[in-house]
Coordinates of N, CA and C in Angstrom, one line a residue:
X264 N -22.9 19.2 -76.9 CA -21.8 19.5 -75.9 C -22.2 18.9 -74.6
X265 N -21.3 18.1 -74.1 CA -21.5 17.4 -72.8 C -21.0 18.2 -71.7
X266 N -21.9 18.5 -70.8 CA -21.6 19.2 -69.5 C -21.0 20.6 -69.7
X267 N -21.0 21.3 -68.6 CA -20.5 22.7 -68.5 C -19.1 22.6 -68.0
X268 N -18.1 23.0 -68.8 CA -16.7 23.0 -68.4 C -16.4 24.2 -67.3
X269 N -15.3 24.2 -66.7 CA -15.0 25.2 -65.7 C -15.1 26.7 -66.2
X270 N -14.7 27.0 -67.5 CA -14.8 28.3 -68.0 C -15.3 28.3 -69.4
X271 N -16.4 29.0 -69.7 CA -16.9 29.1 -71.0 C -17.0 30.6 -71.3
X272 N -16.7 31.0 -72.5 CA -16.8 32.4 -73.0 C -17.8 32.4 -74.2
X273 N -18.9 33.1 -74.1 CA -19.9 33.2 -75.1 C -19.8 34.7 -75.7
X274 N -19.4 34.8 -76.9 CA -19.3 36.1 -77.6 C -20.4 36.2 -78.7
X275 N -20.7 37.4 -79.0 CA -21.7 37.7 -80.1 C -21.9 39.2 -80.2
X276 N -22.6 39.6 -81.2 CA -23.0 40.9 -81.4 C -24.2 41.3 -80.6
X277 N -24.6 42.5 -80.7 CA -25.9 43.0 -80.0 C -27.1 42.2 -80.6
X278 N -27.9 41.7 -79.7 CA -29.1 41.0 -80.1 C -28.8 39.7 -80.9
X279 N -27.7 39.1 -80.6 CA -27.3 37.9 -81.3 C -27.9 36.6 -80.7
X280 N -28.4 36.7 -79.5 CA -28.9 35.6 -78.8 C -27.9 35.0 -77.8
X281 N -26.8 35.7 -77.6 CA -25.7 35.2 -76.7 C -26.2 35.0 -75.3
X282 N -26.9 36.0 -74.7 CA -27.3 35.9 -73.3 C -28.3 34.7 -73.1
X283 N -29.2 34.6 -74.0 CA -30.2 33.5 -73.9 C -29.5 32.2 -74.0
X284 N -28.5 32.1 -75.0 CA -27.8 30.8 -75.1 C -27.0 30.5 -73.8
X285 N -26.3 31.5 -73.3 CA -25.6 31.3 -72.0 C -26.5 30.9 -70.9
X286 N -27.6 31.5 -70.8 CA -28.6 31.2 -69.7 C -29.0 29.7 -69.9
X287 N -29.3 29.3 -71.1 CA -29.7 27.9 -71.4 C -28.6 26.9 -70.9
X288 N -27.3 27.3 -71.1 CA -26.2 26.4 -70.7 C -26.3 26.2 -69.2
X289 N -26.4 27.3 -68.4 CA -26.4 27.2 -67.0 C -27.7 26.5 -66.5
X290 N -28.8 26.8 -67.1 CA -30.1 26.2 -66.7 C -30.1 24.7 -66.9
X291 N -29.3 24.2 -68.0 CA -29.2 22.8 -68.2 C -28.4 22.1 -67.1
X292 N -27.7 22.9 -66.3 CA -26.9 22.3 -65.2 C -27.8 22.4 -63.9
X293 N -29.0 22.9 -64.0 CA -29.8 23.0 -62.8 C -30.0 24.4 -62.3
X294 N -29.5 25.4 -63.1 CA -29.6 26.8 -62.7 C -28.4 27.2 -61.9
X295 N -28.4 28.4 -61.5 CA -27.2 28.9 -60.7 C -27.3 30.4 -60.4
X296 N -26.2 31.0 -60.4 CA -26.0 32.4 -59.9 C -25.9 33.2 -61.2
X297 N -26.5 34.4 -61.2 CA -26.4 35.3 -62.3 C -25.7 36.6 -61.8
X298 N -24.5 36.8 -62.2 CA -23.7 38.0 -61.9 C -24.0 39.0 -62.9
X299 N -24.7 40.1 -62.6 CA -25.0 41.1 -63.5 C -24.1 42.3 -63.3
X300 N -23.5 42.7 -64.4 CA -22.5 43.8 -64.4 C -23.2 45.2 -64.9
X301 N -24.4 45.1 -65.4 CA -25.0 46.3 -65.9 C -25.3 47.3 -64.8
X302 N -25.2 48.6 -65.2 CA -25.7 49.7 -64.3 C -26.7 50.5 -65.1
X303 N -27.7 50.9 -64.5 CA -28.7 51.7 -65.1 C -28.3 53.2 -65.2
X304 N -27.6 53.5 -66.3 CA -27.1 54.9 -66.5 C -28.2 55.8 -67.0
X305 N -29.3 55.2 -67.6 CA -30.4 56.0 -68.1 C -31.7 55.2 -68.0
X306 N -32.8 55.8 -68.4 CA -34.1 55.1 -68.3 C -34.2 53.9 -69.3
X307 N -33.6 54.0 -70.5 CA -33.6 53.0 -71.4 C -32.8 51.7 -70.9
X308 N -31.7 52.0 -70.2 CA -31.0 50.9 -69.7 C -31.7 50.2 -68.5
X309 N -32.4 51.0 -67.7 CA -33.3 50.5 -66.7 C -34.3 49.5 -67.2
X310 N -34.9 49.9 -68.3 CA -35.9 49.0 -69.0 C -35.2 47.7 -69.5
X311 N -34.0 47.8 -70.1 CA -33.3 46.6 -70.5 C -33.0 45.7 -69.4
X312 N -32.5 46.2 -68.3 CA -32.2 45.4 -67.1 C -33.4 44.7 -66.6
X313 N -34.6 45.4 -66.5 CA -35.8 44.8 -66.0 C -36.3 43.7 -67.0
X314 N -36.1 43.9 -68.3 CA -36.5 42.8 -69.2 C -35.7 41.6 -69.0
X315 N -34.4 41.7 -68.8 CA -33.5 40.6 -68.5 C -34.0 39.9 -67.2
X316 N -34.3 40.7 -66.2 CA -34.7 40.1 -64.9 C -36.0 39.3 -65.1
X317 N -37.0 39.9 -65.8 CA -38.2 39.2 -66.0 C -38.0 37.9 -66.8
X318 N -37.2 37.9 -67.8 CA -36.9 36.7 -68.6 C -36.3 35.6 -67.8
X319 N -35.4 36.0 -66.9 CA -34.8 35.0 -66.0 C -35.7 34.4 -65.0
X320 N -36.7 35.3 -64.5 CA -37.6 34.8 -63.5 C -36.9 34.6 -62.1
X321 N -37.5 33.9 -61.3 CA -37.0 33.8 -59.9 C -36.2 32.5 -59.7
X322 N -35.9 31.8 -60.8 CA -35.1 30.6 -60.7 C -33.6 30.9 -60.6
X323 N -33.2 32.2 -60.7 CA -31.8 32.6 -60.6 C -31.6 33.4 -59.3
X324 N -30.4 33.2 -58.7 CA -30.0 34.1 -57.7 C -29.1 35.2 -58.4
X325 N -29.4 36.4 -58.2 CA -28.7 37.5 -58.9 C -27.8 38.2 -57.9
X326 N -26.5 38.4 -58.3 CA -25.6 39.2 -57.6 C -25.2 40.4 -58.5
X327 N -25.4 41.6 -58.1 CA -25.0 42.8 -58.8 C -23.6 43.1 -58.6
X328 N -22.8 43.1 -59.6 CA -21.3 43.4 -59.5 C -20.8 44.2 -60.7
X329 N -21.1 45.5 -60.6 CA -20.7 46.3 -61.8 C -19.2 46.5 -61.9
X330 N -18.4 46.4 -60.8 CA -17.0 46.5 -61.0 C -16.2 45.4 -60.2
X331 N -16.7 44.9 -59.1 CA -16.0 43.9 -58.3 C -16.4 42.5 -58.8
X332 N -16.0 42.1 -60.0 CA -16.3 40.8 -60.5 C -15.6 39.7 -59.8
X333 N -14.3 39.9 -59.5 CA -13.6 38.9 -58.8 C -14.2 38.6 -57.4
X334 N -14.5 39.7 -56.7 CA -15.1 39.6 -55.4 C -16.4 38.8 -55.5
X335 N -17.2 39.0 -56.5 CA -18.5 38.3 -56.7 C -18.3 36.8 -56.9
X336 N -17.3 36.5 -57.8 CA -17.0 35.2 -58.2 C -16.4 34.4 -57.0
X337 N -15.7 35.0 -56.2 CA -15.0 34.3 -55.1 C -15.9 34.3 -53.8
X338 N -17.1 34.9 -53.9 CA -17.9 35.0 -52.7 C -18.5 33.6 -52.3
X339 N -18.8 33.5 -51.1 CA -19.4 32.3 -50.5 C -20.6 31.8 -51.3
X340 N -21.4 32.8 -51.8 CA -22.6 32.5 -52.5 C -22.4 31.6 -53.8
X341 N -21.2 31.8 -54.4 CA -21.0 31.1 -55.7 C -20.4 29.7 -55.6
X342 N -19.8 29.4 -54.4 CA -19.1 28.1 -54.3 C -19.9 26.9 -54.8
X343 N -19.3 26.1 -55.7 CA -19.9 24.9 -56.2 C -21.0 25.1 -57.1
X344 N -21.3 26.3 -57.6 CA -22.4 26.5 -58.4 C -22.0 26.8 -59.9
X345 N -23.0 26.8 -60.8 CA -22.7 27.3 -62.1 C -23.1 28.8 -62.1
X346 N -22.2 29.6 -62.6 CA -22.3 31.1 -62.6 C -22.3 31.6 -64.0
X347 N -23.3 32.5 -64.2 CA -23.3 33.3 -65.5 C -22.9 34.7 -65.2
X348 N -21.9 35.2 -66.0 CA -21.5 36.6 -65.8 C -22.0 37.3 -67.1
X349 N -22.9 38.3 -67.0 CA -23.4 39.0 -68.1 C -23.3 40.5 -67.8
X350 N -22.4 41.2 -68.4 CA -21.5 40.8 -69.4 C -20.1 41.5 -69.2
X351 N -19.1 41.0 -69.9 CA -17.8 41.5 -69.7 C -17.6 42.9 -70.3
X352 N -18.3 43.2 -71.4 CA -18.1 44.5 -72.0 C -18.8 45.6 -71.1
X353 N -19.9 45.3 -70.5 CA -20.4 46.3 -69.5 C -19.5 46.4 -68.3
X354 N -18.8 45.3 -67.9 CA -17.9 45.4 -66.8 C -16.7 46.3 -67.2
X355 N -16.2 46.1 -68.4 CA -15.1 47.0 -68.9 C -15.6 48.5 -69.0
X356 N -16.8 48.7 -69.4 CA -17.3 50.1 -69.5 C -17.3 50.6 -68.0
X357 N -17.8 49.9 -67.1 CA -17.9 50.4 -65.7 C -16.5 50.7 -65.1
X358 N -15.6 49.8 -65.5 CA -14.2 50.0 -65.0 C -13.6 51.3 -65.6
X359 N -13.9 51.5 -66.9 CA -13.5 52.8 -67.6 C -14.1 54.0 -66.9
X360 N -15.4 53.9 -66.6 CA -16.1 55.1 -66.1 C -15.6 55.4 -64.6
X361 N -15.2 54.3 -63.9 CA -14.7 54.5 -62.6 C -13.2 54.8 -62.6
X362 N -12.6 54.9 -63.8 CA -11.2 55.2 -63.9 C -10.3 54.1 -63.2
X363 N -10.7 52.9 -63.3 CA -9.9 51.8 -62.7 C -8.9 51.3 -63.7
X364 N -7.9 50.6 -63.2 CA -6.8 50.0 -64.0 C -7.3 48.7 -64.6
X365 N -7.8 48.8 -65.8 CA -8.4 47.7 -66.5 C -7.5 46.5 -66.6
X366 N -6.3 46.7 -67.0 CA -5.3 45.6 -67.2 C -5.1 44.9 -65.8
X367 N -5.1 45.6 -64.8 CA -4.9 45.0 -63.4 C -6.2 44.2 -63.1
X368 N -7.3 44.7 -63.3 CA -8.6 44.0 -63.0 C -8.7 42.8 -63.8
X369 N -8.4 42.8 -65.1 CA -8.4 41.6 -65.9 C -7.4 40.6 -65.5
X370 N -6.2 41.1 -65.1 CA -5.2 40.1 -64.5 C -5.7 39.5 -63.3
X371 N -6.4 40.2 -62.4 CA -6.9 39.6 -61.2 C -8.0 38.6 -61.5
X372 N -8.8 38.9 -62.5 CA -9.8 37.9 -62.9 C -9.2 36.6 -63.5
X373 N -8.3 36.8 -64.4 CA -7.7 35.6 -65.0 C -6.9 34.8 -64.0
X374 N -6.3 35.5 -63.1 CA -5.5 34.8 -62.0 C -6.4 34.0 -61.1
X375 N -7.6 34.5 -60.8 CA -8.6 33.9 -59.9 C -9.3 32.7 -60.6
X376 N -9.5 32.7 -61.8 CA -10.3 31.7 -62.5 C -9.9 30.2 -62.2
X377 N -8.6 29.9 -62.4 CA -8.2 28.5 -62.2 C -8.5 27.9 -60.8
X378 N -8.6 28.8 -59.8 CA -8.8 28.3 -58.4 C -10.2 28.4 -57.9
X379 N -11.1 28.8 -58.8 CA -12.5 29.0 -58.3 C -13.2 27.6 -58.2
X380 N -14.1 27.5 -57.3 CA -14.9 26.3 -57.1 C -16.3 26.6 -57.8
X381 N -16.2 27.1 -59.0 CA -17.5 27.4 -59.8 C -17.2 27.0 -61.2
X382 N -18.3 26.8 -61.9 CA -18.2 26.7 -63.4 C -18.8 28.0 -63.9
X383 N -18.1 28.8 -64.6 CA -18.5 30.1 -65.0 C -18.6 30.3 -66.5
X384 N -19.7 30.9 -66.9 CA -20.0 31.2 -68.3 C -20.0 32.8 -68.4
X385 N -19.1 33.3 -69.2 CA -19.0 34.7 -69.4 C -19.7 35.0 -70.7
X386 N -20.5 36.1 -70.7 CA -21.1 36.6 -71.9 C -20.4 38.0 -72.2
X387 N -20.2 38.2 -73.5 CA -19.6 39.5 -73.9 C -19.9 39.8 -75.3
X388 N -19.9 41.1 -75.6 CA -20.2 41.6 -77.0 C -18.9 41.7 -77.8
X389 N -18.9 41.0 -78.9 CA -17.7 41.1 -79.8 C -17.8 42.5 -80.5
X390 N -16.9 43.3 -80.1 CA -16.9 44.7 -80.7 C -15.9 45.0 -81.7
X391 N -15.1 44.0 -82.1 CA -14.0 44.2 -83.0 C -14.3 43.9 -84.5
X392 N -15.5 43.7 -84.8 CA -15.9 43.3 -86.2 C -16.2 44.5 -87.1
X393 N -16.4 45.6 -86.5 CA -16.8 46.8 -87.2 C -15.6 47.7 -87.6
X394 N -15.9 48.9 -88.0 CA -14.9 49.9 -88.4 C -14.2 50.4 -87.2
X395 N -13.1 51.1 -87.4 CA -12.4 51.7 -86.3 C -13.2 52.9 -85.8
X396 N -13.5 53.0 -84.5 CA -14.3 54.1 -84.0 C -13.7 55.4 -84.2
X397 N -14.5 56.5 -84.3 CA -14.0 57.8 -84.6 C -13.4 58.5 -83.5
X398 N -13.7 58.1 -82.2 CA -13.2 58.9 -81.1 C -12.3 58.0 -80.2
X399 N -11.4 58.7 -79.5 CA -10.4 58.0 -78.7 C -11.0 57.1 -77.6
X400 N -12.1 57.6 -76.9 CA -12.6 56.8 -75.9 C -13.2 55.5 -76.4
X401 N -13.9 55.6 -77.5 CA -14.5 54.4 -78.2 C -13.4 53.4 -78.6
X402 N -12.3 53.9 -79.2 CA -11.2 53.1 -79.6 C -10.6 52.4 -78.3
X403 N -10.4 53.2 -77.3 CA -9.9 52.6 -76.0 C -10.8 51.5 -75.5
X404 N -12.1 51.7 -75.5 CA -13.0 50.7 -75.1 C -12.9 49.4 -75.9
X405 N -12.9 49.6 -77.3 CA -12.7 48.5 -78.2 C -11.5 47.7 -77.9
X406 N -10.4 48.4 -77.7 CA -9.1 47.8 -77.4 C -9.1 47.0 -76.0
X407 N -9.7 47.6 -75.0 CA -9.8 46.9 -73.7 C -10.7 45.7 -73.8
X408 N -11.8 45.8 -74.5 CA -12.7 44.7 -74.7 C -12.1 43.6 -75.5
X409 N -11.4 43.9 -76.5 CA -10.7 42.9 -77.3 C -9.6 42.2 -76.6
X410 N -8.8 43.0 -75.8 CA -7.8 42.3 -75.0 C -8.4 41.4 -73.9
X411 N -9.5 41.9 -73.3 CA -10.1 41.1 -72.3 C -10.6 39.8 -72.9
X412 N -11.3 39.8 -74.0 CA -11.7 38.6 -74.7 C -10.6 37.7 -75.0
X413 N -9.5 38.2 -75.5 CA -8.4 37.3 -75.8 C -7.8 36.6 -74.6
X414 N -7.7 37.4 -73.5 CA -7.2 36.8 -72.3 C -8.1 35.7 -71.7
X415 N -9.4 36.0 -71.7 CA -10.3 35.0 -71.2 C -10.4 33.8 -72.1
X416 N -10.4 34.0 -73.4 CA -10.5 32.9 -74.4 C -9.3 32.0 -74.3
X417 N -8.1 32.6 -74.0 CA -6.9 31.8 -73.9 C -7.0 30.8 -72.8
X418 N -7.7 31.1 -71.7 CA -7.8 30.2 -70.6 C -9.1 29.4 -70.5
X419 N -10.1 29.8 -71.3 CA -11.4 29.2 -71.3 C -11.3 27.8 -71.9
X420 N -12.1 26.9 -71.4 CA -12.2 25.6 -71.9 C -13.1 25.5 -73.1
X421 N -14.0 26.4 -73.2 CA -14.9 26.5 -74.4 C -15.2 27.9 -74.7
X422 N -15.1 28.2 -76.0 CA -15.5 29.6 -76.5 C -16.5 29.4 -77.7
X423 N -17.6 30.1 -77.5 CA -18.7 30.0 -78.5 C -19.0 31.4 -79.0
X424 N -19.2 31.5 -80.3 CA -19.6 32.7 -81.0 C -21.1 32.5 -81.4
X425 N -22.0 33.4 -81.0 CA -23.4 33.3 -81.4 C -23.7 34.4 -82.4
X426 N -24.4 34.0 -83.5 CA -24.9 35.0 -84.5 C -26.2 34.5 -84.9
X427 N -27.2 35.4 -84.9 CA -28.6 35.1 -85.3 C -29.1 33.9 -84.5
X428 N -28.7 33.9 -83.2 CA -29.2 32.8 -82.3 C -28.5 31.5 -82.5
X429 N -27.6 31.4 -83.4 CA -26.9 30.1 -83.7 C -25.5 30.1 -83.1
X430 N -25.3 29.1 -82.2 CA -24.0 29.0 -81.6 C -23.0 28.3 -82.5
X431 N -21.8 28.9 -82.6 CA -20.7 28.3 -83.3 C -19.5 28.1 -82.4
X432 N -19.1 26.8 -82.1 CA -18.0 26.6 -81.2 C -16.7 26.9 -81.9
X433 N -16.0 27.8 -81.2 CA -14.6 28.2 -81.7 C -13.5 27.4 -81.0
X434 N -13.8 27.0 -79.8 CA -12.8 26.3 -79.0 C -13.5 25.4 -78.0
X435 N -13.0 24.1 -77.9 CA -13.6 23.2 -76.9 C -12.6 22.2 -76.6
X436 N -11.9 22.4 -75.4 CA -10.9 21.5 -75.0 C -11.4 20.3 -74.2
X437 N -12.8 20.3 -74.1 CA -13.4 19.2 -73.3 C -13.7 18.0 -74.2
X438 N -13.6 18.2 -75.6 CA -13.9 17.0 -76.5 C -12.7 16.2 -76.8

């Protein structure tokens, strides 16, 4: 794959290698900005976040943006850089927990993307491959995540699915 296009979406399951793959894409461009959407809701998540930070090292500038993704992407810090957003499903979770209008937030994000002076790689968990969740909140989350993925994939220049550390290109309008 030649060069990083304006918008890339990297999907995969838990522990599929999607974050590492996305990090490699941005590092191949000389590094960039890491927009982290994770919040440490418990001690286990705190450990996960710290492992991600250690793996990235100090070659990344990190912006914490659990809910204000558009604000982070449009900030002065990101102009002209390659940006990795990890991850959209945590962002959706945070929006749900904050009782924000998710459709509105996703609309603001998709509206902002074409005018950004950044190349952005989104990472997200594909949650629609399993069984229908048993409770309403989990079904609502799955629906929001799936709709978000579809909307980002529609405008993305490249969409990659990662399984077992292997990237499979689903869409590439740059070739």
